[in-house]
mmCIF file of C-alpha atoms in Angstrom:
data_model
loop_
_atom_site.group_PDB
_atom_site.id
_atom_site.type_symbol
_atom_site.label_atom_id
_atom_site.label_comp_id
_atom_site.label_asym_id
_atom_site.label_seq_id
_atom_site.Cartn_x
_atom_site.Cartn_y
_atom_site.Cartn_z
ATOM 1 C CA UNK A 221 0.000 0.000 0.000
ATOM 2 C CA UNK A 222 1.273 3.544 -0.732
ATOM 3 C CA UNK A 223 2.986 5.324 2.128
ATOM 4 C CA UNK A 224 0.763 8.022 3.714
ATOM 5 C CA UNK A 225 1.383 11.339 1.981
ATOM 6 C CA UNK A 226 1.540 13.240 5.269
ATOM 7 C CA UNK A 227 4.341 11.002 6.581
ATOM 8 C CA UNK A 228 7.825 11.660 5.155
ATOM 9 C CA UNK A 229 9.385 8.338 4.112
ATOM 10 C CA UNK A 230 12.912 9.433 5.098
ATOM 11 C CA UNK A 231 13.741 9.596 8.805
ATOM 12 C CA UNK A 232 16.450 10.781 11.142
ATOM 13 C CA UNK A 233 19.120 8.129 11.410
ATOM 14 C CA UNK A 234 18.564 6.762 7.903
ATOM 15 C CA UNK A 235 21.674 8.431 6.504
ATOM 16 C CA UNK A 236 23.950 6.831 9.095
ATOM 17 C CA UNK A 237 22.429 3.437 8.251
ATOM 18 C CA UNK A 238 22.885 4.000 4.526
ATOM 19 C CA UNK A 239 19.115 3.887 4.009
ATOM 20 C CA UNK A 240 17.732 6.131 1.269
ATOM 21 C CA UNK A 241 13.942 6.108 0.899
ATOM 22 C CA UNK A 242 12.208 7.935 -1.957
ATOM 23 C CA UNK A 243 8.762 9.502 -2.221
ATOM 24 C CA UNK A 244 7.593 6.371 -4.076
ATOM 25 C CA UNK A 245 8.122 4.207 -0.997
ATOM 26 C CA UNK A 246 5.604 1.468 -0.265
ATOM 27 C CA UNK A 247 5.652 -1.113 2.487
ATOM 28 C CA UNK A 248 6.297 -4.575 1.118
ATOM 29 C CA UNK A 249 3.583 -7.227 0.961
ATOM 30 C CA UNK A 250 5.050 -10.591 1.918
ATOM 31 C CA UNK A 251 2.650 -12.222 -0.501
ATOM 32 C CA UNK A 252 5.021 -10.895 -3.170
ATOM 33 C CA UNK A 253 8.206 -12.469 -1.853
ATOM 34 C CA UNK A 254 9.448 -14.913 -4.453
ATOM 35 C CA UNK A 255 9.067 -17.979 -2.226
ATOM 36 C CA UNK A 256 5.401 -17.225 -1.568
ATOM 37 C CA UNK A 257 4.823 -16.341 -5.219
ATOM 38 C CA UNK A 258 6.022 -19.845 -6.092
ATOM 39 C CA UNK A 259 2.717 -21.088 -4.632
ATOM 40 C CA UNK A 260 0.332 -18.731 -6.410
ATOM 41 C CA UNK A 261 1.991 -16.756 -9.218
ATOM 42 C CA UNK A 262 2.271 -18.567 -12.554
ATOM 43 C CA UNK A 263 5.263 -16.353 -13.429
ATOM 44 C CA UNK A 264 7.246 -18.135 -10.700
ATOM 45 C CA UNK A 265 5.379 -21.367 -9.999
ATOM 46 C CA UNK A 266 6.611 -24.359 -12.021
ATOM 47 C CA UNK A 267 7.377 -28.066 -11.863
ATOM 48 C CA UNK A 268 10.852 -27.077 -10.717
ATOM 49 C CA UNK A 269 9.584 -25.007 -7.768
ATOM 50 C CA UNK A 270 7.289 -27.857 -6.705
ATOM 51 C CA UNK A 271 10.237 -30.273 -6.740
ATOM 52 C CA UNK A 272 12.372 -27.724 -4.880
ATOM 53 C CA UNK A 273 9.974 -27.544 -1.933
ATOM 54 C CA UNK A 274 9.283 -31.288 -1.891
ATOM 55 C CA UNK A 275 13.020 -32.006 -1.859
ATOM 56 C CA UNK A 276 13.171 -30.698 1.719
ATOM 57 C CA UNK A 277 11.124 -33.711 2.813
ATOM 58 C CA UNK A 278 11.635 -37.371 1.954
ATOM 59 C CA UNK A 279 10.965 -36.627 -1.702
ATOM 60 C CA UNK A 280 14.492 -35.450 -2.438
ATOM 61 C CA UNK A 281 15.871 -36.803 -5.702
ATOM 62 C CA UNK A 282 19.590 -37.422 -5.139
ATOM 63 C CA UNK A 283 21.845 -37.442 -8.179
ATOM 64 C CA UNK A 284 25.388 -38.450 -8.900
ATOM 65 C CA UNK A 285 26.914 -34.972 -8.810
ATOM 66 C CA UNK A 286 29.234 -34.191 -5.908
ATOM 67 C CA UNK A 287 27.223 -32.419 -3.215
ATOM 68 C CA UNK A 288 23.845 -33.789 -4.334
ATOM 69 C CA UNK A 289 24.009 -37.397 -3.132
ATOM 70 C CA UNK A 290 21.600 -39.042 -0.713
ATOM 71 C CA UNK A 291 23.703 -38.213 2.314
ATOM 72 C CA UNK A 292 24.045 -34.564 1.201
ATOM 73 C CA UNK A 293 20.261 -34.176 1.062
ATOM 74 C CA UNK A 294 19.939 -36.236 4.252
ATOM 75 C CA UNK A 295 22.147 -33.836 6.200
ATOM 76 C CA UNK A 296 20.563 -30.721 4.716
ATOM 77 C CA UNK A 297 17.025 -31.827 5.516
ATOM 78 C CA UNK A 298 17.982 -33.017 8.996
ATOM 79 C CA UNK A 299 19.474 -29.585 9.664
ATOM 80 C CA UNK A 300 16.082 -28.008 8.892
ATOM 81 C CA UNK A 301 14.127 -30.320 11.212
ATOM 82 C CA UNK A 302 13.547 -28.060 14.238
ATOM 83 C CA UNK A 303 12.622 -25.121 12.031
ATOM 84 C CA UNK A 304 10.195 -27.371 10.137
ATOM 85 C CA UNK A 305 8.569 -28.569 13.359
ATOM 86 C CA UNK A 306 7.949 -24.982 14.437
ATOM 87 C CA UNK A 307 6.754 -23.738 11.041
ATOM 88 C CA UNK A 308 4.271 -26.590 10.565
ATOM 89 C CA UNK A 309 2.717 -26.860 14.025
ATOM 90 C CA UNK A 310 -0.156 -24.445 13.246
ATOM 91 C CA UNK A 311 -0.413 -25.122 9.514
ATOM 92 C CA UNK A 312 -4.096 -26.100 9.770
ATOM 93 C CA UNK A 313 -4.830 -22.499 10.775
ATOM 94 C CA UNK A 314 -2.855 -21.065 7.850
ATOM 95 C CA UNK A 315 -0.098 -19.908 10.212
ATOM 96 C CA UNK A 316 3.351 -20.900 8.950
ATOM 97 C CA UNK A 317 5.346 -19.706 11.934
ATOM 98 C CA UNK A 318 8.706 -18.095 11.310
ATOM 99 C CA UNK A 319 8.202 -17.743 7.583
ATOM 100 C CA UNK A 320 4.794 -16.319 6.681
ATOM 101 C CA UNK A 321 3.563 -15.498 10.179
ATOM 102 C CA UNK A 322 5.178 -14.588 13.466
ATOM 103 C CA UNK A 323 5.998 -17.409 15.879
ATOM 104 C CA UNK A 324 3.102 -17.709 18.295
ATOM 105 C CA UNK A 325 4.215 -17.212 21.919
ATOM 106 C CA UNK A 326 4.137 -20.320 24.095
ATOM 107 C CA UNK A 327 4.624 -18.338 27.304
ATOM 108 C CA UNK A 328 2.082 -15.901 28.770
ATOM 109 C CA UNK A 329 3.167 -12.404 29.735
ATOM 110 C CA UNK A 330 3.813 -12.317 33.484
ATOM 111 C CA UNK A 331 1.126 -10.433 35.386
ATOM 112 C CA UNK A 332 3.634 -8.319 37.305
ATOM 113 C CA UNK A 333 6.213 -6.559 35.133
ATOM 114 C CA UNK A 334 9.780 -6.142 36.315
ATOM 115 C CA UNK A 335 10.497 -2.461 36.918
ATOM 116 C CA UNK A 336 13.202 -1.266 34.514
ATOM 117 C CA UNK A 337 14.976 1.855 35.757
ATOM 118 C CA UNK A 338 17.902 1.692 33.343
ATOM 119 C CA UNK A 339 17.096 0.719 29.706
ATOM 120 C CA UNK A 340 20.819 0.633 28.844
ATOM 121 C CA UNK A 341 21.473 -1.890 31.613
ATOM 122 C CA UNK A 342 18.489 -3.946 30.453
ATOM 123 C CA UNK A 343 19.824 -3.906 26.868
ATOM 124 C CA UNK A 344 23.135 -5.270 28.110
ATOM 125 C CA UNK A 345 21.263 -7.983 29.997
ATOM 126 C CA UNK A 346 19.215 -8.950 26.927
ATOM 127 C CA UNK A 347 22.393 -9.224 24.851
ATOM 128 C CA UNK A 348 23.989 -11.409 27.499
ATOM 129 C CA UNK A 349 20.954 -13.710 27.595
ATOM 130 C CA UNK A 350 20.856 -13.817 23.779
ATOM 131 C CA UNK A 351 24.456 -15.037 23.763
ATOM 132 C CA UNK A 352 23.604 -17.537 26.511
ATOM 133 C CA UNK A 353 20.880 -19.070 24.356
ATOM 134 C CA UNK A 354 23.257 -19.281 21.396
ATOM 135 C CA UNK A 355 23.039 -16.082 19.338
ATOM 136 C CA UNK A 356 26.351 -14.964 17.859
ATOM 137 C CA UNK A 357 25.366 -11.286 17.562
ATOM 138 C CA UNK A 358 22.705 -9.099 19.145
ATOM 139 C CA UNK A 359 21.735 -5.490 18.497
ATOM 140 C CA UNK A 360 18.674 -3.420 19.386
ATOM 141 C CA UNK A 361 16.874 -0.769 17.372
ATOM 142 C CA UNK A 362 13.562 1.066 17.238
ATOM 143 C CA UNK A 363 10.362 -0.469 15.894
ATOM 144 C CA UNK A 364 10.304 1.189 12.465
ATOM 145 C CA UNK A 365 6.959 0.357 10.873
ATOM 146 C CA UNK A 366 8.301 1.054 7.373
ATOM 147 C CA UNK A 367 9.988 -2.335 7.413
ATOM 148 C CA UNK A 368 6.951 -4.282 8.638
ATOM 149 C CA UNK A 369 5.229 -6.254 5.897
ATOM 150 C CA UNK A 370 1.891 -4.699 5.005
ATOM 151 C CA UNK A 371 0.266 -8.060 5.845
ATOM 152 C CA UNK A 372 1.157 -11.630 6.718
ATOM 153 C CA UNK A 373 0.290 -14.575 4.479
ATOM 154 C CA UNK A 374 -2.414 -17.140 5.190
ATOM 155 C CA UNK A 375 -0.601 -20.325 4.177
ATOM 156 C CA UNK A 376 -3.842 -22.117 3.317
ATOM 157 C CA UNK A 377 -4.590 -20.021 0.250
ATOM 158 C CA UNK A 378 -1.693 -17.507 0.124
ATOM 159 C CA UNK A 379 -4.060 -14.600 0.779
ATOM 160 C CA UNK A 380 -3.172 -11.585 2.916
ATOM 161 C CA UNK A 381 -4.058 -11.587 6.595
ATOM 162 C CA UNK A 382 -3.468 -9.115 9.456
ATOM 163 C CA UNK A 383 -0.410 -9.489 11.672
ATOM 164 C CA UNK A 384 -2.396 -9.020 14.907
ATOM 165 C CA UNK A 385 0.695 -7.742 16.694
ATOM 166 C CA UNK A 386 0.252 -6.531 20.277
ATOM 167 C CA UNK A 387 -0.120 -2.786 20.810
ATOM 168 C CA UNK A 388 2.788 -0.721 22.098
ATOM 169 C CA UNK A 389 5.744 -2.588 20.583
ATOM 170 C CA UNK A 390 8.593 -0.093 20.254
ATOM 171 C CA UNK A 391 11.870 -2.027 20.011
ATOM 172 C CA UNK A 392 13.354 -4.762 17.862
ATOM 173 C CA UNK A 393 15.980 -7.144 19.208
ATOM 174 C CA UNK A 394 18.014 -8.373 16.225
ATOM 175 C CA UNK A 395 19.973 -11.611 16.478
ATOM 176 C CA UNK A 396 22.742 -12.868 14.197
ATOM 177 C CA UNK A 397 23.513 -16.566 13.707
ATOM 178 C CA UNK A 398 26.813 -17.576 12.108
ATOM 179 C CA UNK A 399 26.677 -20.081 9.252
ATOM 180 C CA UNK A 400 29.315 -22.812 9.157
ATOM 181 C CA UNK A 401 32.219 -21.533 7.050
ATOM 182 C CA UNK A 402 33.297 -25.010 5.912
ATOM 183 C CA UNK A 403 29.843 -25.782 4.528
ATOM 184 C CA UNK A 404 29.444 -22.322 2.976
ATOM 185 C CA UNK A 405 32.655 -23.036 1.069
ATOM 186 C CA UNK A 406 30.849 -25.869 -0.775
ATOM 187 C CA UNK A 407 28.100 -23.724 -2.336
ATOM 188 C CA UNK A 408 26.350 -24.493 -4.613
ATOM 189 C CA UNK A 409 25.367 -27.911 -3.259
ATOM 190 C CA UNK A 410 22.666 -29.599 -1.236
ATOM 191 C CA UNK A 411 25.370 -30.192 1.375
ATOM 192 C CA UNK A 412 25.915 -26.447 1.741
ATOM 193 C CA UNK A 413 22.195 -26.069 2.384
ATOM 194 C CA UNK A 414 22.814 -27.735 5.746
ATOM 195 C CA UNK A 415 24.531 -24.512 6.847
ATOM 196 C CA UNK A 416 21.316 -22.595 6.124
ATOM 197 C CA UNK A 417 19.024 -25.180 7.692
ATOM 198 C CA UNK A 418 21.090 -25.508 10.847
ATOM 199 C CA UNK A 419 20.852 -21.782 11.527
ATOM 200 C CA UNK A 420 17.106 -21.653 10.853
ATOM 201 C CA UNK A 421 16.700 -24.419 13.424
ATOM 202 C CA UNK A 422 19.043 -22.629 15.814
ATOM 203 C CA UNK A 423 17.318 -19.279 15.430
ATOM 204 C CA UNK A 424 13.869 -20.814 15.906
ATOM 205 C CA UNK A 425 14.845 -22.096 19.344
ATOM 206 C CA UNK A 426 16.834 -18.992 20.256
ATOM 207 C CA UNK A 427 14.150 -16.415 19.427
ATOM 208 C CA UNK A 428 11.509 -18.500 21.177
ATOM 209 C CA UNK A 429 13.629 -18.836 24.316
ATOM 210 C CA UNK A 430 14.677 -15.190 24.430
ATOM 211 C CA UNK A 431 11.086 -14.064 23.816
ATOM 212 C CA UNK A 432 9.939 -16.347 26.634
ATOM 213 C CA UNK A 433 12.499 -14.712 28.936
ATOM 214 C CA UNK A 434 11.164 -11.240 28.091
ATOM 215 C CA UNK A 435 7.563 -12.357 28.567
ATOM 216 C CA UNK A 436 8.499 -13.855 31.929
ATOM 217 C CA UNK A 437 9.686 -10.354 32.874
ATOM 218 C CA UNK A 438 6.174 -9.055 32.177
ATOM 219 C CA UNK A 439 6.588 -7.550 28.705
ATOM 220 C CA UNK A 440 5.336 -8.410 25.233
ATOM 221 C CA UNK A 441 7.783 -10.212 22.962
ATOM 222 C CA UNK A 442 7.013 -11.558 19.492
ATOM 223 C CA UNK A 443 9.644 -13.983 18.132
ATOM 224 C CA UNK A 444 10.209 -13.649 14.399
ATOM 225 C CA UNK A 445 12.363 -15.183 11.665
ATOM 226 C CA UNK A 446 11.562 -14.437 7.988
ATOM 227 C CA UNK A 447 8.081 -13.255 8.877
ATOM 228 C CA UNK A 448 6.448 -9.954 9.875
ATOM 229 C CA UNK A 449 9.111 -7.576 8.555
ATOM 230 C CA UNK A 450 12.342 -7.097 6.619
ATOM 231 C CA UNK A 451 15.179 -7.962 8.965
ATOM 232 C CA UNK A 452 18.049 -6.376 6.993
ATOM 233 C CA UNK A 453 17.166 -2.717 7.698
ATOM 234 C CA UNK A 454 16.628 -3.572 11.359
ATOM 235 C CA UNK A 455 20.025 -5.318 11.516
ATOM 236 C CA UNK A 456 21.764 -2.345 9.915
ATOM 237 C CA UNK A 457 20.025 0.170 12.192
ATOM 238 C CA UNK A 458 20.940 -2.005 15.190
ATOM 239 C CA UNK A 459 24.608 -1.504 14.340
ATOM 240 C CA UNK A 460 25.344 -5.112 13.384
ATOM 241 C CA UNK A 461 26.744 -4.372 9.933
ATOM 242 C CA UNK A 462 26.317 -2.709 6.548
ATOM 243 C CA UNK A 463 24.272 -3.565 3.483
ATOM 244 C CA UNK A 464 26.215 -4.883 0.501
ATOM 245 C CA UNK A 465 25.887 -5.470 -3.240
ATOM 246 C CA UNK A 466 25.137 -9.158 -2.610
ATOM 247 C CA UNK A 467 21.955 -8.163 -0.686
ATOM 248 C CA UNK A 468 23.496 -9.244 2.612
ATOM 249 C CA UNK A 469 24.624 -7.534 5.802
ATOM 250 C CA UNK A 470 28.404 -7.463 6.105
ATOM 251 C CA UNK A 471 29.423 -7.781 9.755
ATOM 252 C CA UNK A 472 32.927 -7.196 11.159
ATOM 253 C CA UNK A 473 32.775 -10.536 12.978
ATOM 254 C CA UNK A 474 31.621 -12.907 10.216
ATOM 255 C CA UNK A 475 31.345 -10.919 7.003
ATOM 256 C CA UNK A 476 28.109 -11.949 5.213
ATOM 257 C CA UNK A 477 28.013 -15.456 6.690
ATOM 258 C CA UNK A 478 24.948 -15.067 8.931
ATOM 259 C CA UNK A 479 21.214 -15.573 9.223
ATOM 260 C CA UNK A 480 19.222 -12.971 11.163
ATOM 261 C CA UNK A 481 16.151 -13.217 13.368
ATOM 262 C CA UNK A 482 14.322 -10.672 15.508
ATOM 263 C CA UNK A 483 12.020 -10.090 18.455
ATOM 264 C CA UNK A 484 9.485 -7.265 18.626
ATOM 265 C CA UNK A 485 8.974 -6.046 22.184
ATOM 266 C CA UNK A 486 7.883 -3.237 24.520
ATOM 267 C CA UNK A 487 10.575 -4.020 27.109
ATOM 268 C CA UNK A 488 12.304 -0.692 27.939
ATOM 269 C CA UNK A 489 15.598 -0.896 26.044
ATOM 270 C CA UNK A 490 18.347 1.463 24.889
ATOM 271 C CA UNK A 491 18.874 1.375 21.147
ATOM 272 C CA UNK A 492 22.126 0.841 19.291
ATOM 273 C CA UNK A 493 23.182 3.042 16.395
ATOM 274 C CA UNK A 494 24.383 2.209 12.870
ATOM 275 C CA UNK A 495 28.116 1.619 12.502
ATOM 276 C CA UNK A 496 29.089 2.566 8.922
ATOM 277 C CA UNK A 497 32.718 1.748 8.258
ATOM 278 C CA UNK A 498 33.232 1.650 4.507
ATOM 279 C CA UNK A 499 31.545 -1.490 3.158
ATOM 280 C CA UNK A 500 29.480 0.522 0.676
ATOM 281 C CA UNK A 501 32.632 2.115 -0.739
ATOM 282 C CA UNK A 502 34.267 -1.292 -1.131
ATOM 283 C CA UNK A 503 31.172 -2.768 -2.812
ATOM 284 C CA UNK A 504 31.237 0.224 -5.136
ATOM 285 C CA UNK A 505 34.458 -1.078 -6.695
ATOM 286 C CA UNK A 506 33.835 -4.825 -6.232
ATOM 287 C CA UNK A 507 31.554 -6.938 -8.429
ATOM 288 C CA UNK A 508 32.716 -10.435 -7.450
ATOM 289 C CA UNK A 509 29.223 -11.500 -6.356
ATOM 290 C CA UNK A 510 27.570 -10.188 -9.530
ATOM 291 C CA UNK A 511 30.277 -11.752 -11.693
ATOM 292 C CA UNK A 512 29.871 -15.149 -10.010
ATOM 293 C CA UNK A 513 26.048 -15.300 -10.099
ATOM 294 C CA UNK A 514 25.130 -18.068 -12.578
ATOM 295 C CA UNK A 515 21.914 -16.345 -13.696
ATOM 296 C CA UNK A 516 23.142 -12.739 -13.386
ATOM 297 C CA UNK A 517 20.557 -11.849 -10.769
ATOM 298 C CA UNK A 518 22.790 -9.403 -8.899
ATOM 299 C CA UNK A 519 23.212 -5.775 -9.951
ATOM 300 C CA UNK A 520 26.154 -3.902 -11.371
ATOM 301 C CA UNK A 521 26.592 -0.167 -11.010
ATOM 302 C CA UNK A 522 25.574 2.073 -8.105
ATOM 303 C CA UNK A 523 22.519 1.592 -5.857
ATOM 304 C CA UNK A 524 19.225 2.347 -7.570
ATOM 305 C CA UNK A 525 15.525 2.581 -6.704
ATOM 306 C CA UNK A 526 14.645 0.556 -9.805
ATOM 307 C CA UNK A 527 13.219 -2.935 -9.270
ATOM 308 C CA UNK A 528 13.089 -5.869 -11.679
ATOM 309 C CA UNK A 529 9.767 -7.270 -10.442
ATOM 310 C CA UNK A 530 7.273 -7.208 -7.561
ATOM 311 C CA UNK A 531 9.555 -9.274 -5.313
ATOM 312 C CA UNK A 532 11.468 -6.152 -4.320
ATOM 313 C CA UNK A 533 10.416 -3.277 -2.095
ATOM 314 C CA UNK A 534 9.476 -0.074 -3.901
ATOM 315 C CA UNK A 535 10.971 3.297 -3.124
ATOM 316 C CA UNK A 536 14.290 2.329 -1.545
ATOM 317 C CA UNK A 537 17.531 3.250 -3.289
ATOM 318 C CA UNK A 538 19.810 0.250 -2.857
ATOM 319 C CA UNK A 539 21.408 -2.679 -4.630
ATOM 320 C CA UNK A 540 18.514 -4.970 -5.537
ATOM 321 C CA UNK A 541 18.608 -8.472 -7.003
ATOM 322 C CA UNK A 542 16.275 -9.995 -9.560
ATOM 323 C CA UNK A 543 14.572 -12.472 -7.237
ATOM 324 C CA UNK A 544 12.853 -14.307 -10.077
ATOM 325 C CA UNK A 545 16.173 -15.128 -11.764
ATOM 326 C CA UNK A 546 17.745 -16.084 -8.444
ATOM 327 C CA UNK A 547 14.983 -18.433 -7.348
ATOM 328 C CA UNK A 548 14.733 -20.046 -10.775
ATOM 329 C CA UNK A 549 18.308 -21.280 -10.268
ATOM 330 C CA UNK A 550 17.511 -22.517 -6.762
ATOM 331 C CA UNK A 551 14.503 -24.431 -8.061
ATOM 332 C CA UNK A 552 16.365 -26.123 -10.900
ATOM 333 C CA UNK A 553 19.166 -27.091 -8.524
ATOM 334 C CA UNK A 554 16.712 -28.285 -5.811
ATOM 335 C CA UNK A 555 18.693 -26.455 -3.147
ATOM 336 C CA UNK A 556 19.506 -22.948 -2.022
ATOM 337 C CA UNK A 557 22.418 -21.089 -3.572
ATOM 338 C CA UNK A 558 24.775 -18.715 -1.812
ATOM 339 C CA UNK A 559 27.614 -18.435 -4.289
ATOM 340 C CA UNK A 560 27.452 -14.689 -3.683
ATOM 341 C CA UNK A 561 28.162 -15.304 0.000
ATOM 342 C CA UNK A 562 30.975 -17.729 -0.707
ATOM 343 C CA UNK A 563 32.874 -15.459 -3.128
ATOM 344 C CA UNK A 564 32.398 -12.247 -1.127
ATOM 345 C CA UNK A 565 35.827 -10.889 -0.127
ATOM 346 C CA UNK A 566 34.397 -10.193 3.352
ATOM 347 C CA UNK A 567 33.620 -13.909 3.848
ATOM 348 C CA UNK A 568 36.625 -14.697 6.045
ATOM 349 C CA UNK A 569 37.654 -16.209 9.328
ATOM 350 C CA UNK A 570 38.304 -13.112 11.416
ATOM 351 C CA UNK A 571 39.867 -15.075 14.241
ATOM 352 C CA UNK A 572 42.973 -14.986 12.031
ATOM 353 C CA UNK A 573 45.122 -11.889 12.282
ATOM 354 C CA UNK A 574 45.830 -11.681 8.547
ATOM 355 C CA UNK A 575 42.114 -11.450 7.833
ATOM 356 C CA UNK A 576 41.606 -8.730 10.429
ATOM 357 C CA UNK A 577 44.418 -6.795 8.753
ATOM 358 C CA UNK A 578 42.777 -7.335 5.347
ATOM 359 C CA UNK A 579 39.491 -5.979 6.753
ATOM 360 C CA UNK A 580 41.189 -2.784 7.924
ATOM 361 C CA UNK A 581 42.679 -2.382 4.460
ATOM 362 C CA UNK A 582 39.336 -3.028 2.723
ATOM 363 C CA UNK A 583 37.598 -0.385 4.826
ATOM 364 C CA UNK A 584 40.308 2.203 4.212
ATOM 365 C CA UNK A 585 41.176 4.403 1.208
ATOM 366 C CA UNK A 586 43.430 1.506 0.137
ATOM 367 C CA UNK A 587 40.364 -0.610 -0.720
ATOM 368 C CA UNK A 588 41.556 -1.155 -4.312
ATOM 369 C CA UNK A 589 44.651 -2.883 -2.968
ATOM 370 C CA UNK A 590 42.462 -5.045 -0.729
ATOM 371 C CA UNK A 591 40.358 -5.990 -3.732
ATOM 372 C CA UNK A 592 43.440 -7.036 -5.682
ATOM 373 C CA UNK A 593 44.603 -9.134 -2.733
ATOM 374 C CA UNK A 594 41.212 -10.883 -2.781
ATOM 375 C CA UNK A 595 41.407 -11.787 -6.487
ATOM 376 C CA UNK A 596 41.581 -15.533 -5.826
ATOM 377 C CA UNK A 597 39.423 -15.498 -2.705
ATOM 378 C CA UNK A 598 36.256 -17.574 -2.368
ATOM 379 C CA UNK A 599 37.021 -20.652 -4.435
ATOM 380 C CA UNK A 600 34.649 -23.589 -4.081
ATOM 381 C CA UNK A 601 35.541 -26.508 -1.849
ATOM 382 C CA UNK A 602 34.433 -29.908 -3.132
ATOM 383 C CA UNK A 603 31.676 -31.395 -0.962
ATOM 384 C CA UNK A 604 33.525 -34.739 -0.996
ATOM 385 C CA UNK A 605 36.399 -33.023 0.801
ATOM 386 C CA UNK A 606 34.014 -31.875 3.532
ATOM 387 C CA UNK A 607 32.788 -35.428 4.050
ATOM 388 C CA UNK A 608 36.386 -36.633 4.109
ATOM 389 C CA UNK A 609 37.060 -34.162 6.916
ATOM 390 C CA UNK A 610 39.926 -32.420 5.149
ATOM 391 C CA UNK A 611 41.143 -29.099 6.523
ATOM 392 C CA UNK A 612 39.653 -26.088 4.786
ATOM 393 C CA UNK A 613 41.863 -23.877 2.688
ATOM 394 C CA UNK A 614 39.340 -21.050 2.875
ATOM 395 C CA UNK A 615 40.205 -17.778 4.552
#
């Protein structure tokens, strides 16, 4: 739906986050995300998309290619199990939790709310508890309704339905979950998809547990994964990283190798601020992700407000992929693809000093030198080597 004319789309703090919203801005309808369109839109829906979704159950069709054998699919689908249990438990009501609807709370809000005198201290506590439950990163930002989907999706018929969020939510707790670097190195493969599935299962349990903690304190908390709103702008505004050409958030701890989840709450919390450090400038001279994309779904050139199809938000000037091209490759391969993550020069092991030094170089005026040093970075590791347990040669 069009943004209200009496409400400026651009806000204070957007510039620091690298967010540029135009007068044509419209909130995104999740019914138009390419995964949902694969169930109702004949432009996306095909025999390949049907096989793609069925492959995540026992209907996978292993093939002889390295990375697509029975055990590759077996590991990938096992990694998704906990996420699948959560997302399917209310399917009869059209509620696909974590993907097309928020995760329904299993814990009531305590009758007596804990008095919070110091929101900054409470934010530190929430971050500590998030790490305790298993999150690798945690940041907190304001509840910006621009990034909420205009509606959720009723999974029974793919129609729009209201979110029914509690009143008074004003903060978003954003959680980052590191993907396994050894598995990411094997993209594209069904084996690599285990890195994605493992983190979806991890984040399902983590957001549910952290939300339960907040509700036990007497405050609303709505656990959320891919549902309810766009997590990337929240992650950037929460200071966890910067948006990149490959459509991912580049973090100083893990580069682009993360999944993100979120919790909407009214717990009194201090908010973090964006931490721009130079990723946009580096992406301005680097096209490794776009060059490596098999279907050329990633953009060249500077950020733009132009969109290729309805599976992109309108009125935001940024690097935007062609989701239809991207998902068509996923469907034909019967697994997710993250070649763009694998080849990204920021995809490194930052526990190593040489990679921390490279990061400083990449974020400095000497970024062209850093790009040259990354010329051979991001090569694919054979899935058979992962199964053999060989040491990774990835950075």
